[in-house]
Short mmCIF file of N, CA and C in Angstrom, two decimals:
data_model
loop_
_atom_site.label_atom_id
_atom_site.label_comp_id
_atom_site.label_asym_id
_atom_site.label_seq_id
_atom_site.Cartn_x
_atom_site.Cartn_y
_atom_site.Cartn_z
N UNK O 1 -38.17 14.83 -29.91
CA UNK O 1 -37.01 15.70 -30.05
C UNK O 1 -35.72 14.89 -30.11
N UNK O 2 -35.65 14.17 -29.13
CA UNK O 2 -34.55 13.08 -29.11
C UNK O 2 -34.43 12.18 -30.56
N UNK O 3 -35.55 12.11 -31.26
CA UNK O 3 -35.30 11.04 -32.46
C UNK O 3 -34.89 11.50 -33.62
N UNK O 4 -35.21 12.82 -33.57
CA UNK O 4 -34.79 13.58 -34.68
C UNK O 4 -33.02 14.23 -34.69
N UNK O 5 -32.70 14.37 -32.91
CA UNK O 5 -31.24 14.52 -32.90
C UNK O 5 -30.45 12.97 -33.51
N UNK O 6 -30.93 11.95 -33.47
CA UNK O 6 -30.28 10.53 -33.44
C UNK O 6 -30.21 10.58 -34.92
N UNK O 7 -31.65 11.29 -35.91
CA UNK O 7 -31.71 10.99 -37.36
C UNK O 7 -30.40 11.98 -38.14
N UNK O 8 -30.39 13.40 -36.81
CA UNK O 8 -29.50 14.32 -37.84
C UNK O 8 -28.02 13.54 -37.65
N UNK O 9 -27.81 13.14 -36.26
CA UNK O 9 -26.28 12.46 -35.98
C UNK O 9 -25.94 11.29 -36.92
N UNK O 10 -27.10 10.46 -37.40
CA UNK O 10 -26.60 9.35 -38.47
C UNK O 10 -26.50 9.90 -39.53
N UNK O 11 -27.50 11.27 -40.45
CA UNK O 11 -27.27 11.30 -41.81
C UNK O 11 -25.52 12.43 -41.82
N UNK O 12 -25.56 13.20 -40.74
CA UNK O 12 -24.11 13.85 -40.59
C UNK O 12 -23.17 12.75 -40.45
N UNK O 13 -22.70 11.50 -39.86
CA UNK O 13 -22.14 10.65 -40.33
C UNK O 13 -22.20 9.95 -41.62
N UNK O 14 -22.61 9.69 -41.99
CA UNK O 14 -23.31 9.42 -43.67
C UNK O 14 -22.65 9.99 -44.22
N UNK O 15 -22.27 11.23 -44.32
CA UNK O 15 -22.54 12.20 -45.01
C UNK O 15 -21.06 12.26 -45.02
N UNK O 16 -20.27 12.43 -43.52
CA UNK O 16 -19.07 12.98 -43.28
C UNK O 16 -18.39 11.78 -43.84
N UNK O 17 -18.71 10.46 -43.91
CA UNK O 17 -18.00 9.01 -44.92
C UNK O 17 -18.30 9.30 -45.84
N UNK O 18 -18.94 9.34 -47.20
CA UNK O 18 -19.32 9.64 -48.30
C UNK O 18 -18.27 10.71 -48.18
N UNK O 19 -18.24 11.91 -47.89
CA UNK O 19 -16.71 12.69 -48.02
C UNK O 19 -15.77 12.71 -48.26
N UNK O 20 -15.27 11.95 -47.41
CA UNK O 20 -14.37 11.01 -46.80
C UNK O 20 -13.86 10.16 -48.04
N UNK O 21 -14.30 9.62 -47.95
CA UNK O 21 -14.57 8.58 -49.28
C UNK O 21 -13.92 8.49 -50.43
N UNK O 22 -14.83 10.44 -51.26
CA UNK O 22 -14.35 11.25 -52.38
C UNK O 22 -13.02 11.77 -52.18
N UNK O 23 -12.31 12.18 -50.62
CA UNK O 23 -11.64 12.65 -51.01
C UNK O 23 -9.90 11.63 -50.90
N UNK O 24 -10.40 10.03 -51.05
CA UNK O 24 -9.56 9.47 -50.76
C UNK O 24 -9.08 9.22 -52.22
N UNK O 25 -7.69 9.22 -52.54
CA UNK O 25 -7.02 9.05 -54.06
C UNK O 25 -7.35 8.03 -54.32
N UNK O 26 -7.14 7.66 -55.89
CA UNK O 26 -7.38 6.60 -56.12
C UNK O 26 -6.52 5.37 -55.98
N UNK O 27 -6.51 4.46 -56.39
CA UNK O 27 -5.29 3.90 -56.27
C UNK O 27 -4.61 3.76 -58.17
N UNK O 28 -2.88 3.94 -58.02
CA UNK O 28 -2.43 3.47 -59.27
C UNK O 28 -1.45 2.88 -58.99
N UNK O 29 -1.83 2.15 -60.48
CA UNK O 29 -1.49 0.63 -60.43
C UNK O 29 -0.25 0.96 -61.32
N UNK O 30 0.43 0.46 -60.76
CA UNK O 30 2.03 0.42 -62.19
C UNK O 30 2.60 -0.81 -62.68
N UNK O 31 2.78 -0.39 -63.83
CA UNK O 31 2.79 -1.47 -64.37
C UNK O 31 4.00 -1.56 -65.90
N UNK O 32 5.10 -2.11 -65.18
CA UNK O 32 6.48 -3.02 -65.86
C UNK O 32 6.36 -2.95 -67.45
N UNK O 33 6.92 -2.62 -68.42
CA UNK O 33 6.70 -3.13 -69.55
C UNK O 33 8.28 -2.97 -70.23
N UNK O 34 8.66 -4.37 -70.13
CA UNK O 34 10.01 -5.06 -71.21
C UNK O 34 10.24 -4.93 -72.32
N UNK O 35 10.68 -4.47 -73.22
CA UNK O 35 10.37 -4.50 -74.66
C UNK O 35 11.58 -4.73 -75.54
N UNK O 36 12.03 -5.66 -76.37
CA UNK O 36 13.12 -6.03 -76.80
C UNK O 36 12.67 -5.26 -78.26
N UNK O 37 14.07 -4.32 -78.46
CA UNK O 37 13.42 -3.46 -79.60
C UNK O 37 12.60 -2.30 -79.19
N UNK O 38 12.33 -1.93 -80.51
CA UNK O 38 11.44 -0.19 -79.92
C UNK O 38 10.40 -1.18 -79.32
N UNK O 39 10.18 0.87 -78.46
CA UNK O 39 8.89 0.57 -77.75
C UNK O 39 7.67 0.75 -78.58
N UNK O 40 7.90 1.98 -80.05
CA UNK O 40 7.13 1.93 -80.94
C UNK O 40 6.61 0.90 -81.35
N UNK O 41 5.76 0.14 -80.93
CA UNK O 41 5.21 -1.39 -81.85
C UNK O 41 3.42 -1.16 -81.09
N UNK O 42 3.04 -1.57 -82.46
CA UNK O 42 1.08 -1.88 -81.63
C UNK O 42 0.97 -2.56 -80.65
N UNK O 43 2.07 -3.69 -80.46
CA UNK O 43 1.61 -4.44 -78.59
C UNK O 43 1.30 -3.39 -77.67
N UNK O 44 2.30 -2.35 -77.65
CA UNK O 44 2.59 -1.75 -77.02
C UNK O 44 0.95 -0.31 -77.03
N UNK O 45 0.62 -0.02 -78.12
CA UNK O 45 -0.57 0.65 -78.23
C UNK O 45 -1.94 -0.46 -77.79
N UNK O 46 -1.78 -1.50 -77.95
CA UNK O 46 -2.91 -2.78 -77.55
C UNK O 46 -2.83 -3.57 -76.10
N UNK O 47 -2.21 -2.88 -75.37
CA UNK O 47 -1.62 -2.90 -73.97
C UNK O 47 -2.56 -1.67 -73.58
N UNK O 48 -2.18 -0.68 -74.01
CA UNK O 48 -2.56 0.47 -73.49
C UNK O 48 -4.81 0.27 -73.85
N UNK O 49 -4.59 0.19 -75.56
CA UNK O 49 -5.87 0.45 -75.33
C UNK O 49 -6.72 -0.65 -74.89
N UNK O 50 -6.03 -2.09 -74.30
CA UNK O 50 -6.95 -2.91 -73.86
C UNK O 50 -7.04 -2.38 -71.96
N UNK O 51 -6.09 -1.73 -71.74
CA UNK O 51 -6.55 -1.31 -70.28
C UNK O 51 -7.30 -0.10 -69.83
N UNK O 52 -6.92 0.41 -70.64
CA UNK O 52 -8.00 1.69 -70.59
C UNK O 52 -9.76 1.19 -71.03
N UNK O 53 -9.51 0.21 -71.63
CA UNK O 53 -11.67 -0.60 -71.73
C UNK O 53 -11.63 -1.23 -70.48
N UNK O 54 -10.51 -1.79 -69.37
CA UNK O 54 -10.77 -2.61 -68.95
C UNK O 54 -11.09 -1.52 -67.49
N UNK O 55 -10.77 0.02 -67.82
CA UNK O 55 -10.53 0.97 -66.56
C UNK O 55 -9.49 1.62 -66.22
N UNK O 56 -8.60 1.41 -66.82
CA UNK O 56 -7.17 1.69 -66.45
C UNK O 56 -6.87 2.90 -67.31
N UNK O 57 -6.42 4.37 -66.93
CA UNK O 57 -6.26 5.30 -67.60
C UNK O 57 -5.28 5.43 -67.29
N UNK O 58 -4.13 5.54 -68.20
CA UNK O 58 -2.43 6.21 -67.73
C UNK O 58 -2.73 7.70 -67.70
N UNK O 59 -1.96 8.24 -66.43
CA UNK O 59 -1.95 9.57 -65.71
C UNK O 59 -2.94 9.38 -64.82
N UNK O 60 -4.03 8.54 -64.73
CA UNK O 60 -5.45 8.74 -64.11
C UNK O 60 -5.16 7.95 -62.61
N UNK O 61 -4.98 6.29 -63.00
CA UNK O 61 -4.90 5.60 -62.02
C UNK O 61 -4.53 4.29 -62.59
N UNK O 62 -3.19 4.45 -63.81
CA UNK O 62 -2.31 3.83 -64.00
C UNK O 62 -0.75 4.88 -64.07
N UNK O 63 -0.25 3.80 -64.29
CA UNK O 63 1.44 4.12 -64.21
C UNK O 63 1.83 3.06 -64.90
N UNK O 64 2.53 3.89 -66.62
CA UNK O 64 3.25 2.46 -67.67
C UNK O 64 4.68 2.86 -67.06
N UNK O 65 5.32 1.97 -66.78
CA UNK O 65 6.79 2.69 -67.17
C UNK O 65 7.39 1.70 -68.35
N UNK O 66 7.65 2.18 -69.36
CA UNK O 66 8.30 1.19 -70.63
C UNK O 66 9.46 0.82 -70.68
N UNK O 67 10.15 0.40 -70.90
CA UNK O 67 11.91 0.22 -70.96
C UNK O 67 11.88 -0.98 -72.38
N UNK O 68 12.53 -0.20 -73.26
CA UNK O 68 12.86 -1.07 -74.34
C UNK O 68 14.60 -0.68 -74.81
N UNK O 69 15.14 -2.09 -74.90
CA UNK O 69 16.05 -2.55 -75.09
C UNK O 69 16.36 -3.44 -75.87
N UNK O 70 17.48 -3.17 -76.72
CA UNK O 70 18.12 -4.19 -78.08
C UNK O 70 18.34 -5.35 -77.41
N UNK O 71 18.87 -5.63 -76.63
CA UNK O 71 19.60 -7.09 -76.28
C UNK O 71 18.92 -7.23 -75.03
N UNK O 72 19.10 -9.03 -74.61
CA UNK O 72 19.00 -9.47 -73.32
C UNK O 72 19.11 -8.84 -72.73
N UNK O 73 20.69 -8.63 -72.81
CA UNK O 73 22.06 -8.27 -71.78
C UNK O 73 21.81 -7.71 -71.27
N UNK O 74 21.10 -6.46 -71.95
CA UNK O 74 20.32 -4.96 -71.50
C UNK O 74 19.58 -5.01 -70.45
N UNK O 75 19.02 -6.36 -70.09
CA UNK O 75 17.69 -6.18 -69.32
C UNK O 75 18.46 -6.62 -67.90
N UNK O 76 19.00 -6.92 -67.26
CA UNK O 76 19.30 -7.67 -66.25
C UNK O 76 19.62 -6.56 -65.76
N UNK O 77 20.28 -5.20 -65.48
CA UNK O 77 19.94 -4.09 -64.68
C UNK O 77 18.02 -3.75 -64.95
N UNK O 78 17.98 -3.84 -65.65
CA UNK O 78 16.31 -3.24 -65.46
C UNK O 78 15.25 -4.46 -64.47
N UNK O 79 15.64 -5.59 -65.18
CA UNK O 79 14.69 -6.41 -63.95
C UNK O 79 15.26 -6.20 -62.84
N UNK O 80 16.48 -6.30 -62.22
CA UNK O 80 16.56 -5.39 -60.71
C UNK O 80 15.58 -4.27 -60.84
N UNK O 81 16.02 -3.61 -61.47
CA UNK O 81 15.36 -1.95 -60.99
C UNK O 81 13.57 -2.05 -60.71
N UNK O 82 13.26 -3.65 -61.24
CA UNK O 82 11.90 -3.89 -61.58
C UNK O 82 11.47 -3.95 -60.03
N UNK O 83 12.28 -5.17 -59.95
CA UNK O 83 12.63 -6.09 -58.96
C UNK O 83 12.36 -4.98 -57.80
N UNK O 84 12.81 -3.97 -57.16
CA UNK O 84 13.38 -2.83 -56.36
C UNK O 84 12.04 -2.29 -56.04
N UNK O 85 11.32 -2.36 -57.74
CA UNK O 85 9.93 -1.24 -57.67
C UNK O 85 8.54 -1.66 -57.19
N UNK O 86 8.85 -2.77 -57.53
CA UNK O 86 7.99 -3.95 -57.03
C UNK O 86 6.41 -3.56 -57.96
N UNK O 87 6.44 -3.73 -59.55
CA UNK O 87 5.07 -3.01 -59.39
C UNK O 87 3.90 -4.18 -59.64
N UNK O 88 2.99 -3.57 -60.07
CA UNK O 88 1.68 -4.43 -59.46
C UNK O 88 1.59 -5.66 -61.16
N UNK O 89 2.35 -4.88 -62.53
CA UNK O 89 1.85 -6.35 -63.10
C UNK O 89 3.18 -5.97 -63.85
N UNK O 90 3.94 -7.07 -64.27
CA UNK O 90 5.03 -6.67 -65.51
C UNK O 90 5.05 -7.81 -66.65
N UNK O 91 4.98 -6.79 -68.23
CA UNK O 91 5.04 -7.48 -68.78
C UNK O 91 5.71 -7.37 -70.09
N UNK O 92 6.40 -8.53 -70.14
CA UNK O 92 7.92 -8.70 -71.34
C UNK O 92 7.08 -8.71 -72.76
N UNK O 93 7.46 -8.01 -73.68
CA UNK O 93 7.19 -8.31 -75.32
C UNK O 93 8.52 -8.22 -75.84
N UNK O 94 8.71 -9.51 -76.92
CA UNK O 94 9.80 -9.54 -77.55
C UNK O 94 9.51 -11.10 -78.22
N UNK O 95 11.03 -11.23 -78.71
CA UNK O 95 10.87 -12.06 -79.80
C UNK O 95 12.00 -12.84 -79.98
#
């Protein structure tokens, strides 16, 4: 009688982690993107669709934020604001 209370108390723990588990969010990852000029350009589509093969779904459990800008000049408030956000990868396209 006793071994069978010990079997139900481990698979109800089991059980109550596995739960647990599912109902923890995922994590998203955000991620910086610089762009001198439009943001319209294929880097910018070959960014996206190389992370989404690699796992990475924007809305899912990524976060793009884009910022494209004509000039340098432009950027030196945004890398603060980068700077501030701290995110997990950032990355400049330009020319």
């Amino acid at each position: 009688m006793q071994g069978k209370f010990i079997i139900w108390l481990l698979a109800t723990f089991l059980l109550a982690g596995t739960s647990f588990a599912q109902a923890q969010q995922l994590k998203v990852y955000h991620v910086g993107v610089l762009v001198v000029g439009s943001a319209d350009i294929p880097q910018i589509m070959g960014l996206r669709d190389g992370l989404r093969e690699l796992g990475y779904i924007q809305g899912k459990n990524l976060a793009l934020d884009i910022s494209a800008k004509d000039t340098y000049e432009e950027y030196r408030p945004l890398v603060k604001s980068y700077k501030e956000k701290k995110p997990d990868l950032l990355v400049t396209i330009g020319g």
